[in-house]
Coordinates of C-alpha atoms in Angstrom, one line a residue:
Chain A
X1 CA 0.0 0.0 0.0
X2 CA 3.1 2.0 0.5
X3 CA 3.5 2.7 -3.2
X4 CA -0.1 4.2 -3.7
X5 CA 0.8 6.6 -0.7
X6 CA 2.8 9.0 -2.8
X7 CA 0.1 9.0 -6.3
X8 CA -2.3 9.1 -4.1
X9 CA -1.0 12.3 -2.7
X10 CA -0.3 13.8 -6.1
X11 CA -3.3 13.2 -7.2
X12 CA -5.0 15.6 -5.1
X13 CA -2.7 17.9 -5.9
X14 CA -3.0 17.9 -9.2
X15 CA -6.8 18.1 -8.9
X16 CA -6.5 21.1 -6.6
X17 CA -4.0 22.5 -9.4
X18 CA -5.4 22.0 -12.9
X19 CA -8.5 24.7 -12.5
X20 CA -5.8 27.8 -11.8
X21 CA -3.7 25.6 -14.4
X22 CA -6.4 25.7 -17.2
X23 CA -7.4 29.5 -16.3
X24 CA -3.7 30.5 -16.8
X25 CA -3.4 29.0 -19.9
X26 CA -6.1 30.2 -21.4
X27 CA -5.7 34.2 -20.6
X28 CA -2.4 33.2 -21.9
X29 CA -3.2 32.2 -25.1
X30 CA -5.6 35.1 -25.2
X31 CA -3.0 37.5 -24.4
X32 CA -0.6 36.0 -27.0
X33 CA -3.1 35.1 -29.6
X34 CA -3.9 38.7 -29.7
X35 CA -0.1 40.1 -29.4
X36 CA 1.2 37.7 -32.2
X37 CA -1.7 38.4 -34.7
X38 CA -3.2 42.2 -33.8
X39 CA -0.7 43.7 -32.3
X40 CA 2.6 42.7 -33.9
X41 CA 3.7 44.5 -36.8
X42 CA 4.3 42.7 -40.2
X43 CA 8.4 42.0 -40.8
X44 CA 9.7 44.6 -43.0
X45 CA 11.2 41.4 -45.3
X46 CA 9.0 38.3 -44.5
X47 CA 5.5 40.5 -44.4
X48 CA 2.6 38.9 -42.4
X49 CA 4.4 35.0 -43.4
X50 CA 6.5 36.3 -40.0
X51 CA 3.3 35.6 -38.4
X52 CA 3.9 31.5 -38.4
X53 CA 6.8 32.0 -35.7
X54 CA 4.3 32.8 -32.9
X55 CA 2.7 29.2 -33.3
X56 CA 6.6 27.6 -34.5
X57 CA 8.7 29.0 -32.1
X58 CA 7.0 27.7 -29.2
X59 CA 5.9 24.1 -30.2
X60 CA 10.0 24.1 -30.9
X61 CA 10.7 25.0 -27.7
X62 CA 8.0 22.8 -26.0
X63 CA 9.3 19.6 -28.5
X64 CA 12.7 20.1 -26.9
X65 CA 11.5 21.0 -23.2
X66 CA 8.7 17.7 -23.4
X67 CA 12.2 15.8 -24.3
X68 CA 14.5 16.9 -21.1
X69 CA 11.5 16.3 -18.9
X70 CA 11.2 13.0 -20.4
X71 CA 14.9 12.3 -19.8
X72 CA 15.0 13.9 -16.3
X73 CA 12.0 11.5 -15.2
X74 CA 14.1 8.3 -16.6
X75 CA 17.3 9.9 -14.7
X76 CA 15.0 9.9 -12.0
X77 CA 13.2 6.7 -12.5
X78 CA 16.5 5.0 -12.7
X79 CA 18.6 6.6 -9.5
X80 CA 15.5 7.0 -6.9
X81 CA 13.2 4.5 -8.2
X82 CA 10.3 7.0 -7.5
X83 CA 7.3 5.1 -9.1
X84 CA 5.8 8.6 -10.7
X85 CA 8.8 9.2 -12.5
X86 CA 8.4 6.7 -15.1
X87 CA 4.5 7.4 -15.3
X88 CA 5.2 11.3 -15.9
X89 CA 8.3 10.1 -18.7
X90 CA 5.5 7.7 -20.5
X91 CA 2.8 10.3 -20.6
X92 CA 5.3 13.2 -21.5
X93 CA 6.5 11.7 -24.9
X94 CA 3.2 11.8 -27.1
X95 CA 2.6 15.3 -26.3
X96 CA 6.0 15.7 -26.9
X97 CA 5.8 13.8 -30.2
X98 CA 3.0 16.2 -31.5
X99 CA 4.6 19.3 -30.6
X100 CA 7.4 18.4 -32.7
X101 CA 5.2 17.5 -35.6
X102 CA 3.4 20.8 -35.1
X103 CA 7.1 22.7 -34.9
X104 CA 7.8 20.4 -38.3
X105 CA 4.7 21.5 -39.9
X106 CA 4.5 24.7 -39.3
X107 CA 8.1 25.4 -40.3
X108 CA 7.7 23.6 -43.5
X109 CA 4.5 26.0 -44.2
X110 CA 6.8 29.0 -43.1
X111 CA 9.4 27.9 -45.8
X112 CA 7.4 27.4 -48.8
X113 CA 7.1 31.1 -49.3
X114 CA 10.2 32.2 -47.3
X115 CA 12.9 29.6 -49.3
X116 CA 10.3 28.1 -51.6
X117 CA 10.6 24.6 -50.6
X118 CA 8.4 22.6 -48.3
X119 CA 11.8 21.1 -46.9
X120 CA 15.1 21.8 -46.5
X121 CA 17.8 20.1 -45.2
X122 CA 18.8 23.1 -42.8
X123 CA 20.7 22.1 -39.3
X124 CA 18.1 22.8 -37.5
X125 CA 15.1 21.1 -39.6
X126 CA 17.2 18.0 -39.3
X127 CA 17.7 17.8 -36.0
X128 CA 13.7 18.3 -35.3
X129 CA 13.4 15.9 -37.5
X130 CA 15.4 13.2 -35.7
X131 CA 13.8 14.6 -32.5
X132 CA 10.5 13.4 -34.0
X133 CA 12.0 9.9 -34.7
X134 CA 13.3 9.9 -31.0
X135 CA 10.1 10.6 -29.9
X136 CA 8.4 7.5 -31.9
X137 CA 10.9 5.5 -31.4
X138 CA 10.4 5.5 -27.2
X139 CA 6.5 5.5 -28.1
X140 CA 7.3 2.5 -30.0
X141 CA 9.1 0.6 -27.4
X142 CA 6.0 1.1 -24.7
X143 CA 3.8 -0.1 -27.5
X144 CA 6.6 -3.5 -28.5
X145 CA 6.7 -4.6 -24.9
X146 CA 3.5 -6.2 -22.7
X147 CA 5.1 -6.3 -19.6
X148 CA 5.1 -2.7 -17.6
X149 CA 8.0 -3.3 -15.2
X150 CA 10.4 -3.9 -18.5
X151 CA 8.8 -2.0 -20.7
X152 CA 9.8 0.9 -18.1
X153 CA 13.4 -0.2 -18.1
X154 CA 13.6 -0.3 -21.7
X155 CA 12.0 3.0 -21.9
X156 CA 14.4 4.9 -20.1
X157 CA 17.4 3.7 -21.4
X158 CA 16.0 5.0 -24.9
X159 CA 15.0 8.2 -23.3
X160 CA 18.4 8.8 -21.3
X161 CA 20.4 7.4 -24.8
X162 CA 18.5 9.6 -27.1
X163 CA 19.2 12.6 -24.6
X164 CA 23.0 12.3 -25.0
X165 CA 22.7 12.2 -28.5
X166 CA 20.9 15.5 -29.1
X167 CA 23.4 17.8 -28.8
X168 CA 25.9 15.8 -30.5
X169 CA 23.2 15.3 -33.5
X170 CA 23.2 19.6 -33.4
X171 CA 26.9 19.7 -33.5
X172 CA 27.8 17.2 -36.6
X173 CA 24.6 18.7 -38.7
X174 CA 25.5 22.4 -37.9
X175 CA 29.0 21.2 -39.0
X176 CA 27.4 19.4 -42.1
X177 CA 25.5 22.7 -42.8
X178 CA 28.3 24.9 -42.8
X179 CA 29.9 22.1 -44.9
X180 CA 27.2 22.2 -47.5
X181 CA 25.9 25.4 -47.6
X182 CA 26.2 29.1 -46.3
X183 CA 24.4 28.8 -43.0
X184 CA 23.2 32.6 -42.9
X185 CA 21.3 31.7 -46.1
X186 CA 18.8 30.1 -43.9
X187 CA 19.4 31.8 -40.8
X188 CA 15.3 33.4 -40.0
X189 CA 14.6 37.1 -38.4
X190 CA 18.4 37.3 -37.5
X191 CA 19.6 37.8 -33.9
X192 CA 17.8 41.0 -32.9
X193 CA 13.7 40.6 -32.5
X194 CA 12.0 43.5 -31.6
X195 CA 10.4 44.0 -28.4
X196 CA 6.4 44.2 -30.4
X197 CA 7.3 41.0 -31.6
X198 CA 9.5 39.6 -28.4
X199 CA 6.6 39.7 -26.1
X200 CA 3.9 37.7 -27.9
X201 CA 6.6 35.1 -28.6
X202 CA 6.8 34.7 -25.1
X203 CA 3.8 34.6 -24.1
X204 CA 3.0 32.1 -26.4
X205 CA 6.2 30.1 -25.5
X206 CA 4.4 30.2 -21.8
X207 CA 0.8 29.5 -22.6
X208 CA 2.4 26.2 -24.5
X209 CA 4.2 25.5 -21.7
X210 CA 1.0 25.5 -19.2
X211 CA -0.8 23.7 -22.0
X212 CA 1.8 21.0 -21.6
X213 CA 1.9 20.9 -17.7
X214 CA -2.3 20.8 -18.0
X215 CA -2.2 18.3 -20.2
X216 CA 0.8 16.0 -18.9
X217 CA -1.1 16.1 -15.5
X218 CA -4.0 14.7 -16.8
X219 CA -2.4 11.8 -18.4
X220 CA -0.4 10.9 -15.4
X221 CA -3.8 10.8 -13.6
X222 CA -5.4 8.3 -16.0
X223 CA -1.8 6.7 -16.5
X224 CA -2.4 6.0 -12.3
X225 CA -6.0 5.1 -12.6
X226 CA -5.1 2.8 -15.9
X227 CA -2.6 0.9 -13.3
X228 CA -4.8 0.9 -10.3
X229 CA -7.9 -0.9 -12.0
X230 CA -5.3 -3.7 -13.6
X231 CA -3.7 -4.2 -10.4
X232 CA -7.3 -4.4 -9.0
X233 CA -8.4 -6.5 -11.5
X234 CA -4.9 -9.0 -11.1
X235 CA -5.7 -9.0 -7.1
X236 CA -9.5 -9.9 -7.9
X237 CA -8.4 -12.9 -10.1
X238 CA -6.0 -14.1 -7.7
X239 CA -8.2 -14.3 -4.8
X240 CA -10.4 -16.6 -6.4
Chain B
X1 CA 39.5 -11.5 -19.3
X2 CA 40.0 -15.4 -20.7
X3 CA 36.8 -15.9 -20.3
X4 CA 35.9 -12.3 -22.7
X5 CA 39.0 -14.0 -25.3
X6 CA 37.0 -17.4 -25.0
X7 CA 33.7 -15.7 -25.9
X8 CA 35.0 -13.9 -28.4
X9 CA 36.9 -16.7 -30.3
X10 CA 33.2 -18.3 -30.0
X11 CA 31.5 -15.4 -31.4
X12 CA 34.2 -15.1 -34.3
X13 CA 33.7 -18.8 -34.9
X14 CA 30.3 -18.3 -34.9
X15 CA 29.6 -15.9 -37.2
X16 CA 32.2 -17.6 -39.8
X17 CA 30.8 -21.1 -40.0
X18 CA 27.4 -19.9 -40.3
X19 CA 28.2 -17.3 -42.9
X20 CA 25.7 -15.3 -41.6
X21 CA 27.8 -12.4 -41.1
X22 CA 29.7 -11.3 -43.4
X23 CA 28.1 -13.4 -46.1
X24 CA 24.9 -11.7 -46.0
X25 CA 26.6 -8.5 -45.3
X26 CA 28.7 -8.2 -48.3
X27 CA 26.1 -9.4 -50.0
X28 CA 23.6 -6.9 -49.6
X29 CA 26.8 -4.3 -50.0
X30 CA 27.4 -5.9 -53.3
X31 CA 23.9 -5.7 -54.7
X32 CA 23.5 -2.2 -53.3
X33 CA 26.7 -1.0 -55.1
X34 CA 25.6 -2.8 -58.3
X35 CA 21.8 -1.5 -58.6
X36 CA 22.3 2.4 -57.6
X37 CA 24.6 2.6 -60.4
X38 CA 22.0 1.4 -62.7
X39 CA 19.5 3.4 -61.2
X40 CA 21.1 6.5 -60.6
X41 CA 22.3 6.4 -64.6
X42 CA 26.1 5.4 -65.6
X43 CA 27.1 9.1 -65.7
X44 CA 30.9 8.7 -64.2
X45 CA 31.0 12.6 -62.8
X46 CA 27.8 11.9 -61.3
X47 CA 29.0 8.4 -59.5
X48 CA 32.3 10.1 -58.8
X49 CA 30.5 12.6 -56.5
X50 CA 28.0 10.4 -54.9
X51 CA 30.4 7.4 -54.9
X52 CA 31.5 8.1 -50.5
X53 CA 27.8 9.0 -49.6
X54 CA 26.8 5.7 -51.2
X55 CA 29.5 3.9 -49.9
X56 CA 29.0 5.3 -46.7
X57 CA 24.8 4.9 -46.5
X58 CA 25.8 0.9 -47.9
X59 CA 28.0 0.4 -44.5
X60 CA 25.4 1.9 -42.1
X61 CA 22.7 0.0 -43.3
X62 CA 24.6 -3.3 -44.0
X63 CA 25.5 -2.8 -40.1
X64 CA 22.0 -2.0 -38.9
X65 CA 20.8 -5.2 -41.3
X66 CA 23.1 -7.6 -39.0
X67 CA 22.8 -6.0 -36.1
X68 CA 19.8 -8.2 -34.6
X69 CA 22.0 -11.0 -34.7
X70 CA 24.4 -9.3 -32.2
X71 CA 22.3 -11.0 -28.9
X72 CA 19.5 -12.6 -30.8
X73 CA 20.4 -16.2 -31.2
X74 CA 22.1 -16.2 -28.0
X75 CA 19.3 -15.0 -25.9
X76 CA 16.8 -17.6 -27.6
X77 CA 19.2 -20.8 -26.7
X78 CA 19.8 -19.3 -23.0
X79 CA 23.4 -18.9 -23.4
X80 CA 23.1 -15.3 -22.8
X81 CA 22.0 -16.1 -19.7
X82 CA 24.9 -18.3 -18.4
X83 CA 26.9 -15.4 -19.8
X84 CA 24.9 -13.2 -17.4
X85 CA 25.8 -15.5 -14.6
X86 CA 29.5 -15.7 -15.3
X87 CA 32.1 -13.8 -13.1
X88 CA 32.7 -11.2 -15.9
X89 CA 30.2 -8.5 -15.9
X90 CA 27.6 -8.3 -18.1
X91 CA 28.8 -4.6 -20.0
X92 CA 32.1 -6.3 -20.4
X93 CA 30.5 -9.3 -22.4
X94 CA 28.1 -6.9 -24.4
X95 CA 31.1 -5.0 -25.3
X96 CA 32.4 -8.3 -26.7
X97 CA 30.0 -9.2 -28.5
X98 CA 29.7 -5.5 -30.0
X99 CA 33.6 -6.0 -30.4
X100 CA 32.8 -9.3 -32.5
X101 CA 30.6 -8.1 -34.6
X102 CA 32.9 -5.3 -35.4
X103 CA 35.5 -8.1 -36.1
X104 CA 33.2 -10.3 -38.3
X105 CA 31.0 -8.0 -39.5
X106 CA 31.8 -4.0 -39.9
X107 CA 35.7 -3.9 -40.3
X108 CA 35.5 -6.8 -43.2
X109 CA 33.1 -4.7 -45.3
X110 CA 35.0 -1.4 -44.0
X111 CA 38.0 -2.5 -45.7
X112 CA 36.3 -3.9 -48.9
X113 CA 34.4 -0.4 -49.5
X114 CA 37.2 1.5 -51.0
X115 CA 38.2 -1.4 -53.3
X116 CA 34.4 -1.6 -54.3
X117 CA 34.6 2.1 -54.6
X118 CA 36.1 1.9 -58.2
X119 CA 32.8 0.5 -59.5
X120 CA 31.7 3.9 -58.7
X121 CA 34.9 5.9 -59.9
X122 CA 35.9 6.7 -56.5
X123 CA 39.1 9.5 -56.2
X124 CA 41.9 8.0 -55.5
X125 CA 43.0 10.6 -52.9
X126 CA 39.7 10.1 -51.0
X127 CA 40.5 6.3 -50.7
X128 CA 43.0 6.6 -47.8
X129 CA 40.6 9.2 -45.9
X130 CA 38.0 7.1 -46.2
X131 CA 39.3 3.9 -45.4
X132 CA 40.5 5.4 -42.3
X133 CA 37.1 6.9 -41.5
X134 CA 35.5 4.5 -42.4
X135 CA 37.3 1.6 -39.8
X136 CA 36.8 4.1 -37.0
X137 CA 33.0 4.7 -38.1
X138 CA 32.4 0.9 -38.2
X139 CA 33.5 0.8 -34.6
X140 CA 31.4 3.3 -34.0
X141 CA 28.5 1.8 -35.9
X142 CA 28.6 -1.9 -34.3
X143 CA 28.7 -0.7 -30.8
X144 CA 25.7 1.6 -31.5
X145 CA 24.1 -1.4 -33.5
X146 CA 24.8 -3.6 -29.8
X147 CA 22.5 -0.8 -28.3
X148 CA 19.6 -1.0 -30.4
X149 CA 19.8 -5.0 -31.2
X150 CA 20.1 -5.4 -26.5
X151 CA 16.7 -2.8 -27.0
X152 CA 14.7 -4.6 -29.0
X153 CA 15.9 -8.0 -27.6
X154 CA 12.8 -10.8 -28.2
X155 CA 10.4 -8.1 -30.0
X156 CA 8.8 -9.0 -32.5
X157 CA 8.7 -6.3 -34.2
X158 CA 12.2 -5.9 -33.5
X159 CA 13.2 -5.1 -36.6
X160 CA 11.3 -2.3 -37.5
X161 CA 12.5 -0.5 -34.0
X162 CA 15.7 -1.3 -34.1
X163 CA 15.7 0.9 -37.3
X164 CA 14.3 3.6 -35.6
X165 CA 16.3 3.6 -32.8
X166 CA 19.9 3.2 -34.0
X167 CA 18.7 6.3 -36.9
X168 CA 19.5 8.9 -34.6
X169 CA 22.8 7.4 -33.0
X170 CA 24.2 7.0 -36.8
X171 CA 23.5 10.4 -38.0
X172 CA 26.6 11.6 -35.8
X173 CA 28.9 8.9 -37.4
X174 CA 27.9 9.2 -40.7
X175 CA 28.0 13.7 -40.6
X176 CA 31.9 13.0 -40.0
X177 CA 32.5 9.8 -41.9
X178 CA 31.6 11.9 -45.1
X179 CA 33.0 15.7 -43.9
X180 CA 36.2 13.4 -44.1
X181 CA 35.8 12.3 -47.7
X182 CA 34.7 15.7 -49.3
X183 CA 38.4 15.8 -50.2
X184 CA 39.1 19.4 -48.7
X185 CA 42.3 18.6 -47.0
X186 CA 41.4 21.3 -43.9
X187 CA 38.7 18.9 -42.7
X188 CA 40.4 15.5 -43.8
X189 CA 42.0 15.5 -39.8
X190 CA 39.5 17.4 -37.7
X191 CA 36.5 14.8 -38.7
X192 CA 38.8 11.6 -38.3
X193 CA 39.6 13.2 -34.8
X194 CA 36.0 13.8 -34.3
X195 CA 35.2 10.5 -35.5
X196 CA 37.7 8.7 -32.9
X197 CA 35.9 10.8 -30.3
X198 CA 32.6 9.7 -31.0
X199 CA 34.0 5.6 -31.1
X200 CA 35.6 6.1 -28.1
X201 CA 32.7 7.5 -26.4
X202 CA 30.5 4.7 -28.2
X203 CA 33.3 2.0 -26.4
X204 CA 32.4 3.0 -22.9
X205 CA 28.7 4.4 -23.0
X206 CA 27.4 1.6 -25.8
X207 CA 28.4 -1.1 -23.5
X208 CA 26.4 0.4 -20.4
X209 CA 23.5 1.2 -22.3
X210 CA 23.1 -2.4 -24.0
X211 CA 23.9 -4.2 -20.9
X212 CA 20.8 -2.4 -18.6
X213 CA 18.6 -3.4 -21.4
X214 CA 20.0 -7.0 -21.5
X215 CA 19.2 -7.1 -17.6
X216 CA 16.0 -5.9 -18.2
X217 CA 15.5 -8.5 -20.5
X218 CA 17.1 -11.8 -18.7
X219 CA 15.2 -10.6 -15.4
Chain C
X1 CA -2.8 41.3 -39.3
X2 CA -3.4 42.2 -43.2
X3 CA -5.9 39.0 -44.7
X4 CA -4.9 40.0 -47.6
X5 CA -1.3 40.1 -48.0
X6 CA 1.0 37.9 -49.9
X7 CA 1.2 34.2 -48.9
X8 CA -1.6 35.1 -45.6
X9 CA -2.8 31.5 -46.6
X10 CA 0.2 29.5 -45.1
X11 CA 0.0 32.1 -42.3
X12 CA -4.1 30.6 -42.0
X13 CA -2.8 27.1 -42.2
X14 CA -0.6 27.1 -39.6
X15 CA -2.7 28.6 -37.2
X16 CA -5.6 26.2 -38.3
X17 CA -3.0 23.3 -38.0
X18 CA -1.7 23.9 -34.7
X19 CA -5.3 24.2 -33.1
X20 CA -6.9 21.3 -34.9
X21 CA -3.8 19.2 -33.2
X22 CA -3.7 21.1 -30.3
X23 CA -7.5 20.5 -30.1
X24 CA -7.5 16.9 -31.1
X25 CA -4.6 16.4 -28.1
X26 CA -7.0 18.1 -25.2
X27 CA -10.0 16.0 -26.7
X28 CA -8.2 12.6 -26.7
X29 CA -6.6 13.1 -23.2
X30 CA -10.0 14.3 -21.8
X31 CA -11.4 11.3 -23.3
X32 CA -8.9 8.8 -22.6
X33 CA -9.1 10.2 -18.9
X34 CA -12.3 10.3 -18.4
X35 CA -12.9 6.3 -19.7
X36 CA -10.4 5.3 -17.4
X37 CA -11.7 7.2 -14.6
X38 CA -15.2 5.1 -15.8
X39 CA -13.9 2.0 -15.9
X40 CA -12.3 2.0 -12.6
X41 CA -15.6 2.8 -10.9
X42 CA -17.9 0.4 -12.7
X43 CA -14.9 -2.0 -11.3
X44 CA -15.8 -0.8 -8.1
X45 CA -19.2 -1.3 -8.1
X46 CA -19.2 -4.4 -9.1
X47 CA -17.0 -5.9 -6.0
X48 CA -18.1 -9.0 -5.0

C-alpha cells in the first residue's frame, strides 16, 4: 500500500491544481493570440508570413522542453526508483511527439514562401526531425513490450540514450550545414527581434508550456487510474 | 579477461561457420553497389560525387541489417543467460559481442568499401581518408548497433524499431565519416579526430547502455 | 494582421493546423481520462 501513498497524494494535488492551471493557460493564449496576430507589426522582409513564428517557435521550444522532462523522469526513475517518475516520462513523450510534428509542420508551411521549398535540409530542420524519430521510437518501445515493469526499463534507457545524442546530433549537422551550404542563407529574423514582436513570442512560449503541464497532469492521472484498475483486476483474479 | 578471449573466439567462430555475417553483409553491400549505379544512370562525374555517400549509406545500413543478430540467437538458446551469470560482468561481455561483430561483421566490409569504390569511380585521394574513417566509423557503428539490437531484444517487431532507434545514433557517425571524404584537406584530420571521439565514447557508453537493457531482459 | 497580403494562406494554415492538433490532443486526453476514470468505478461497483 506504500506505493499508492505517494500518487495518491499527487493526485490531489494535481486536482487542486489544474482549475488555476487551465485558467492560466487560457488568458495566456488570449493574451498571446492577440499580441502575435493584432498587435505585432508585419516584418519589413517576410510580411505577415512572420506571423507563423508565434505558433513555430513555441511548439519548438515545448518539443525540446517535453524531451528533457522526459529524460529527467528516466534519470530519475533510474537513480531514486520513485514510481511517478516513469509514469510522468511515459505520458510526457506523445505530447511531446506532437509538438514536434506541429514545430515540423508549421516550419515547413513558413518555408514554402520564405525559401520556396516545403523542406530543407537546414541544421536545424534535421535535427527536429530526428527529435521526432526519438520521440516515436520511445513511443514504439512502450507499445513492442507487454510487460510494464520492463517495458519501463527499456524505456528509459532509450530516453536517457537519445538525450545524450541531441546535442551531439546539433553539432555534426550544424558542422554538415556549414559544410554544404552558407548557413546565414537560412538563418530566420536574425539575432535582434524586436520588443512588439519579443513579447507575444513569449507569451506564447508560456501558454504552450502551461498547456503542456495541463495536459501532462492529466495523463499521469489516467496513467495512475489505468494501473490501479489492472492491479485491482490481477488482485480480484487471484483471490479466487 | 579469458573468459571475454574465449567468448569472443566463439563469437568469431560463430559468425564464420554460419556465414551469416559477413556473407549476408557483403552481399547486400554488393547488390546495393551494383543497382544504384544502374539506377542513378552510368554518368561517371555523377558516381564520382555520390560514390563516398553511397558507400558510406551501404556500410550503415549493411551494419544496422546484421545488427539483430548481435544477442538474438544467444538470448533464444539461453546462453546469454549463463553469460549473465559468469564472473565477468555483463557490459564487459556486451562490449564483446559489439567488439565481435565489429571483427566479423563492420571492419571486413569497411575495408572492402574502397576497393568496391572503383565500381563507382571513387578518387583516389579520398581512398585513404575514407578507409581510415571509415574503420573508425564501423566501430562506432557496431557498438551503436549492440544498443539497439540489447533494445529490441525478443520483439517482435524488433526489426522495425531497431531501425528507428539506432537512426538517430548513426546520423553523428555518418556527418563526419563523409566531412572526411569531401576531399578538402582542412577537414580530412578534424572529422577523423571527431570520428575517434565519437568511437571512443561509443566504447564505454554503448556497452552500459546495452547491458541495462539486457538485464531488463534476462530478469 | 493584413488578410490580404501575400502568402496570408500559409499564415491561415498554420494557425488552423496547430489548433486542430492542439485541439485533437486536449479531446483525446479528456477522453482517454475520463474512460479510465469510468472503468475504474464500474470495477468498483461491481466488487463482489
Amino acid at each position: 500500500m506504500q506505493q499508492f501513498a505517494n500518487p495518491t497524494r499527487f493526485l490531489s494535488l494535481a486536482n487542486g491544481a489544474l482549475p488555476y492551471i487551465w485558467a492560466v493557460t487560457l488568458i495566456l493564449f488570449a493574451i498571446g493570440l492577440y499580441g502575435a496576430l493584432v498587435t505585432a507589426p508585419p516584418d519589413y522582409q517576410q510580411g505577415e508570413t512572420v506571423r507563423i513564428m508565434f505558433v513555430h517557435v513555441p511548439a519548438a521550444w515545448l518539443a525540446m522542453l517535453v524531451y528533457t522532462v522526459m529524460a529527467l523522469a528516466s534519470a530519475v526513475a533510474i537513480i531514486f526508483r520513485h514510481p511517478l517518475a516513469d509514469v510522468a516520462a511515459k505520458t510526457a513523450a506523445p505530447i511531446g511527439a506532437v509538438f514536434c510534428f506541429l514545430a515540423l509542420a508549421t516550419g515547413s508551411l513558413w518555408g514554402k514562401p520564405m525559401w520556396g521549398a516545403w523542406w530543407v535540409w537546414d541544421a536545424r530542420l534535421t535535427s527536429m526531425f530526428v527529435l521526432f524519430l526519438l520521440y516515436v521510437g520511445y513511443i514504439a518501445i512502450w507499445q513492442a513490450i507487454e510487460e510494464t515493469g520492463r517495458a519501463a526499463m527499456i524505456a528509459r534507457i532509450v530516453a536517457i540514450v537519445g538525450f545524450i545524442n541531441i546535442p551531439i546530433i546539433k553539432f555534426s549537422v550544424d558542422w554538415w550545414n556549414s559544410l554544404h551550404q552558407p548557413a546565414s542563407v537560412f538563418r530566420m529574423g536574425g539575432p535582434t527581434i524586436a520588443i512588439s514582436m519579443l513579447w507575444p513570442l513569449l507569451v506564447m512560449g508560456l501558454a504552450y508550456t502551461f498547456l503542456f503541464l495541463a495536459l501532462h497532469l492529466i495523463s499521469i492521472r489516467s496513467e495512475i487510474t489505468t494501473r490501479k484498475l489492472r492491479n485491482l483486476q490481477i488482485a480480484r483474479s487471484e483471490n479466487r | 579477461m579469458k573468459l571475454l578471449g574465449a567468448l569472443l573466439r566463439r563469437d568469431l567462430i560463430l559468425a564464420a561457420r554460419q556465414g551469416g555475417g559477413v556473407g549476408t553483409a557483403l552481399g547486400f553491400f554488393l547488390t546495393v553497389l551494383v543497382l544504384l549505379p544502374i539506377g542513378i544512370g552510368p554518368d561517371q562525374i555523377t558516381l564520382q560525387r555520390l560514390a563516398p555517400g553511397i558507400l558510406w549509406i551501404t556500410l550503415l545500413l549493411s551494419v544496422l541489417l546484421s545488427a539483430d543478430r548481435i544477442f538474438q540467437q544467444d538470448f533464444e538458446d539461453g546462453s546469454l543467460e549463463v553469460m549473465a551469470m559468469a564472473p565477468a560482468s555483463l557490459e564487459l561481455v556486451a562490449l564483446t559481442k559489439a567488439f565481435a561483430h565489429w571483427l566479423s561483421t563492420s571492419l571486413p566490409l569497411s575495408i572492402a568499401a574502397p576497393f568496391l569504390g572503383v565500381l563507382l569511380n571513387l578518387r583516389t585521394e579520398i581512398i585513404w581518408p575514407l578507409t581510415l574513417s571509415m574503420i573508425q566509423g564501423s566501430l562506432a557503428l557496431s557498438l551503436l548497433a549492440s544498443i539497439g539490437a540489447s533494445l529490441t531484444l525478443n520483439l517482435r517487431r524488433g526489426g522495425l524499431l531497431i531501425s528507428i532507434l539506432v537512426l538517430p545514433l548513426y546520423v553523428p557517425v555518418l556527418v563526419f565519416g563523409m566531412s572526411a571524404t569531401t576531399g578538402n584537406p582542412e577537414v580530412i584530420m578534424p572529422s577523423l579526430l571527431i570520428l575517434s571521439a565519437i568511437a571512443l565514447a561509443s566504447l564505454v557508453l554503448a556497452p552500459i547502455a546495452a547491458a541495462a537493457a539486457l538485464r531488463a531482459y534476462l530478469k | 494582421m493584413d488578410w490580404n497580403a501575400n502568402h496570408s494562406a500559409f499564415v491561415i494554415a498554420s494557425y488552423a493546423m496547430s489548433v486542430l492538433f492542439l485541439a485533437g490532443l486536449i479531446i483525446y486526453t479528456f477522453t482517454r481520462d475520463a474512460r479510465a476514470r469510468k472503468r475504474l468505478a464500474q470495477f468498483e461497483k461491481t466488487k463482489t
